[in-house]
Amino acid sequence: MNIVASSYKPNHLNLINNFTFLAVVIFVFALWFFFFPFYSKLTYYVVGHFHYVLSMGAVFGLFSGFYYWAPKIVGKTPSELLGNIHFWTLFVGVNLTFFPQHFLGLAGMPRRVPDYPDAFSGWNAVSSFGSLISVIATILFGYIIYDLFANQTTCSNNPWYVPSFYTQIKLLISDTYEETGTSLEWALGSPIPFHGFTMLPVQS
């Protein structure tokens, strides 16, 4: 039996790829700090570096996990448009906040000071403006959670299923299990009901 499926590929995967790729790249990029001279640890350079790893590494990874697992946990898929706006707003915000702090550190601004000379006011103003953008992104994420429960429709058992062109049903089935989620939760409904299995599933 021949079967031809559409080549539709949901763009939600692009959102997850954005957050995951960015988290990995920023984490690897930040490793070079350990080879930087010791004096940088006494300046704002280490503040910018630490928050780069924290905000654009760990936090972006958490957002990636949210967008991936929310359909399975809640049973609804977050808005793709709002998710992309959230990503780019937060991306611009945290970069404007923490990247200038590297310049402040290289210019000699020390850590743990209540005030700073006027010579550092320019980059500090840019950093403050970036933090306001990050706050806007955080408020938007709160609205995304509200929109998820209030306006989005229910999703399938495996919302990340990606069909393609196939000529045999056997290839469709085998490729589906290889290219999408293969763990047991994707075989159950979204959200997963209580007592989803009447007995322990047999592992192959």
Short mmCIF file of C-alpha atoms in Angstrom, two decimals:
data_model
loop_
_atom_site.label_atom_id
_atom_site.label_comp_id
_atom_site.label_asym_id
_atom_site.label_seq_id
_atom_site.Cartn_x
_atom_site.Cartn_y
_atom_site.Cartn_z
CA MET A 1 0.00 0.00 0.00
CA ASN A 2 1.43 3.34 -1.02
CA ILE A 3 0.93 6.42 1.08
CA VAL A 4 1.94 10.02 0.49
CA ALA A 5 1.93 12.31 3.48
CA SER A 6 2.28 16.04 3.40
CA SER A 7 5.68 17.59 4.05
CA TYR A 8 4.33 19.97 6.67
CA LYS A 9 6.88 20.75 9.36
CA PRO A 10 5.60 22.62 12.43
CA ASN A 11 7.53 25.79 13.12
CA HIS A 12 7.32 25.21 16.87
CA LEU A 13 10.50 23.17 16.46
CA ASN A 14 12.27 26.32 15.27
CA LEU A 15 11.41 28.04 18.55
CA ILE A 16 12.86 25.17 20.59
CA ASN A 17 15.93 25.04 18.35
CA ASN A 18 16.44 28.79 18.90
CA PHE A 19 16.50 28.52 22.69
CA THR A 20 18.51 25.28 22.80
CA PHE A 21 21.12 26.36 20.24
CA LEU A 22 21.54 29.74 21.90
CA ALA A 23 21.99 28.15 25.33
CA VAL A 24 24.70 25.80 24.06
CA VAL A 25 26.55 28.48 22.07
CA ILE A 26 26.55 31.00 24.91
CA PHE A 27 27.73 28.36 27.40
CA VAL A 28 30.64 27.31 25.19
CA PHE A 29 31.52 30.91 24.35
CA ALA A 30 31.64 31.81 28.02
CA LEU A 31 34.19 29.10 28.83
CA TRP A 32 36.99 31.25 27.47
CA PHE A 33 36.60 33.44 30.55
CA PHE A 34 38.62 30.96 32.59
CA PHE A 35 41.66 31.80 30.49
CA PHE A 36 41.18 35.54 31.05
CA PRO A 37 43.61 37.35 33.37
CA PHE A 38 42.87 37.27 37.05
CA TYR A 39 42.27 41.00 37.40
CA SER A 40 39.06 40.72 35.39
CA LYS A 41 37.50 38.86 38.32
CA LEU A 42 37.67 42.04 40.37
CA THR A 43 35.74 44.10 37.83
CA TYR A 44 32.30 44.17 36.24
CA TYR A 45 33.59 41.81 33.58
CA VAL A 46 32.88 38.83 35.82
CA VAL A 47 29.39 40.20 36.54
CA GLY A 48 28.60 40.33 32.84
CA HIS A 49 30.14 36.90 32.26
CA PHE A 50 28.31 35.22 35.13
CA HIS A 51 24.93 36.57 34.10
CA TYR A 52 25.58 35.71 30.47
CA VAL A 53 25.98 32.07 31.48
CA LEU A 54 23.05 32.23 33.89
CA SER A 55 20.55 34.17 31.78
CA MET A 56 21.42 33.02 28.28
CA GLY A 57 22.53 29.55 29.27
CA ALA A 58 20.39 28.18 32.08
CA VAL A 59 17.30 30.41 31.73
CA PHE A 60 17.06 30.03 27.96
CA GLY A 61 17.40 26.28 28.43
CA LEU A 62 14.50 26.37 30.89
CA PHE A 63 12.36 28.28 28.41
CA SER A 64 13.25 25.73 25.75
CA GLY A 65 12.08 22.95 28.05
CA PHE A 66 8.85 24.82 28.77
CA TYR A 67 7.94 25.21 25.09
CA TYR A 68 8.79 21.56 24.45
CA TRP A 69 6.98 19.97 27.39
CA ALA A 70 4.02 22.34 27.85
CA PRO A 71 1.87 20.60 25.19
CA LYS A 72 2.33 17.24 26.90
CA ILE A 73 1.79 18.57 30.43
CA VAL A 74 -1.06 21.00 29.74
CA GLY A 75 -2.54 19.45 26.60
CA LYS A 76 -2.35 22.73 24.67
CA THR A 77 0.34 24.24 22.44
CA PRO A 78 1.65 27.75 23.21
CA SER A 79 1.18 30.45 20.60
CA GLU A 80 4.01 30.27 18.08
CA LEU A 81 3.83 34.00 17.30
CA LEU A 82 3.97 35.03 20.95
CA GLY A 83 6.71 32.50 21.60
CA ASN A 84 8.90 33.94 18.86
CA ILE A 85 8.26 37.49 20.08
CA HIS A 86 9.18 36.35 23.57
CA PHE A 87 12.43 34.79 22.37
CA TRP A 88 13.65 37.78 20.38
CA THR A 89 12.57 40.32 23.00
CA LEU A 90 14.39 38.44 25.74
CA PHE A 91 17.39 37.85 23.47
CA VAL A 92 17.76 41.58 22.78
CA GLY A 93 17.06 42.47 26.42
CA VAL A 94 19.65 40.23 28.06
CA ASN A 95 22.30 41.10 25.46
CA LEU A 96 21.77 44.82 25.99
CA THR A 97 21.87 44.24 29.75
CA PHE A 98 24.95 42.07 30.18
CA PHE A 99 27.14 42.56 27.12
CA PRO A 100 27.98 46.21 27.98
CA GLN A 101 29.09 45.05 31.41
CA HIS A 102 32.06 43.34 29.77
CA PHE A 103 33.14 46.74 28.44
CA LEU A 104 32.68 48.26 31.90
CA GLY A 105 34.94 45.60 33.37
CA LEU A 106 37.59 46.10 30.72
CA ALA A 107 37.45 49.83 31.44
CA GLY A 108 38.17 49.13 35.10
CA MET A 109 34.79 49.47 36.83
CA PRO A 110 35.06 47.44 40.08
CA ARG A 111 32.50 45.03 41.45
CA ARG A 112 30.34 45.57 44.53
CA VAL A 113 30.26 49.36 44.45
CA PRO A 114 27.18 51.47 45.29
CA ASP A 115 28.12 54.18 42.79
CA TYR A 116 30.46 54.70 39.86
CA PRO A 117 32.24 57.60 38.12
CA ASP A 118 30.46 59.44 35.31
CA ALA A 119 32.89 57.90 32.85
CA PHE A 120 30.98 54.60 33.19
CA SER A 121 27.50 56.12 32.87
CA GLY A 122 27.13 55.44 29.14
CA TRP A 123 27.38 51.65 29.21
CA ASN A 124 25.44 51.54 32.48
CA ALA A 125 22.58 53.40 30.80
CA VAL A 126 22.58 50.86 27.95
CA SER A 127 22.57 48.03 30.50
CA SER A 128 19.64 49.59 32.37
CA PHE A 129 17.68 49.99 29.14
CA GLY A 130 18.29 46.33 28.32
CA SER A 131 16.97 45.28 31.72
CA LEU A 132 13.70 47.11 30.98
CA ILE A 133 13.37 45.15 27.73
CA SER A 134 13.96 41.94 29.70
CA VAL A 135 11.17 42.93 32.09
CA ILE A 136 8.83 43.41 29.12
CA ALA A 137 9.77 39.92 27.87
CA THR A 138 9.03 38.46 31.30
CA ILE A 139 5.61 40.11 31.38
CA LEU A 140 4.97 38.75 27.88
CA PHE A 141 5.84 35.25 29.08
CA GLY A 142 3.25 35.62 31.82
CA TYR A 143 0.68 36.50 29.18
CA ILE A 144 1.79 33.50 27.08
CA ILE A 145 0.96 31.24 30.03
CA TYR A 146 -2.45 32.91 30.37
CA ASP A 147 -3.06 32.60 26.62
CA LEU A 148 -2.04 28.94 26.76
CA PHE A 149 -4.85 28.10 29.17
CA ALA A 150 -7.45 30.59 27.94
CA ASN A 151 -7.25 30.64 24.14
CA GLN A 152 -5.24 27.73 22.75
CA THR A 153 -6.84 24.53 21.47
CA THR A 154 -6.00 21.00 22.56
CA CYS A 155 -3.12 19.21 20.86
CA SER A 156 -2.46 15.65 19.78
CA ASN A 157 -0.60 12.94 21.69
CA ASN A 158 2.64 13.88 19.93
CA PRO A 159 2.54 17.52 18.77
CA TRP A 160 6.12 17.22 17.46
CA TYR A 161 5.23 14.58 14.90
CA VAL A 162 6.81 15.58 11.56
CA PRO A 163 5.39 13.74 8.53
CA SER A 164 7.26 13.74 5.25
CA PHE A 165 7.02 12.08 1.84
CA TYR A 166 6.80 8.28 2.04
CA THR A 167 6.01 5.56 -0.45
CA GLN A 168 5.45 2.75 2.06
CA ILE A 169 3.56 2.65 5.33
CA LYS A 170 6.44 0.67 6.91
CA LEU A 171 8.87 3.53 6.25
CA LEU A 172 6.42 6.05 7.67
CA ILE A 173 6.07 4.14 10.92
CA SER A 174 9.79 3.43 11.32
CA ASP A 175 10.88 6.99 10.57
CA THR A 176 8.23 8.40 12.90
CA TYR A 177 9.64 6.45 15.82
CA GLU A 178 13.19 7.43 14.95
CA GLU A 179 12.71 11.16 14.34
CA THR A 180 10.20 12.10 17.05
CA GLY A 181 9.72 11.38 20.74
CA THR A 182 10.09 7.66 21.40
CA SER A 183 9.51 7.56 25.14
CA LEU A 184 6.23 6.30 26.55
CA GLU A 185 4.65 9.65 27.37
CA TRP A 186 4.24 10.48 23.68
CA ALA A 187 2.04 7.40 23.22
CA LEU A 188 -0.47 8.73 25.77
CA GLY A 189 -2.94 11.56 25.55
CA SER A 190 -2.08 15.19 26.21
CA PRO A 191 -2.21 15.90 29.11
CA ILE A 192 -1.31 12.44 30.36
CA PRO A 193 -4.29 10.95 32.26
CA PHE A 194 -3.96 9.36 35.67
CA HIS A 195 -3.29 5.63 35.48
CA GLY A 196 -2.43 5.84 31.80
CA PHE A 197 -1.40 2.19 31.75
CA THR A 198 -3.41 -0.62 33.31
CA MET A 199 -0.19 -2.60 33.71
CA LEU A 200 3.52 -1.92 33.48
CA PRO A 201 4.50 -1.62 29.80
CA VAL A 202 6.95 -4.16 28.47
CA GLN A 203 10.31 -2.67 27.47
CA SER A 204 11.90 -4.05 24.33
#
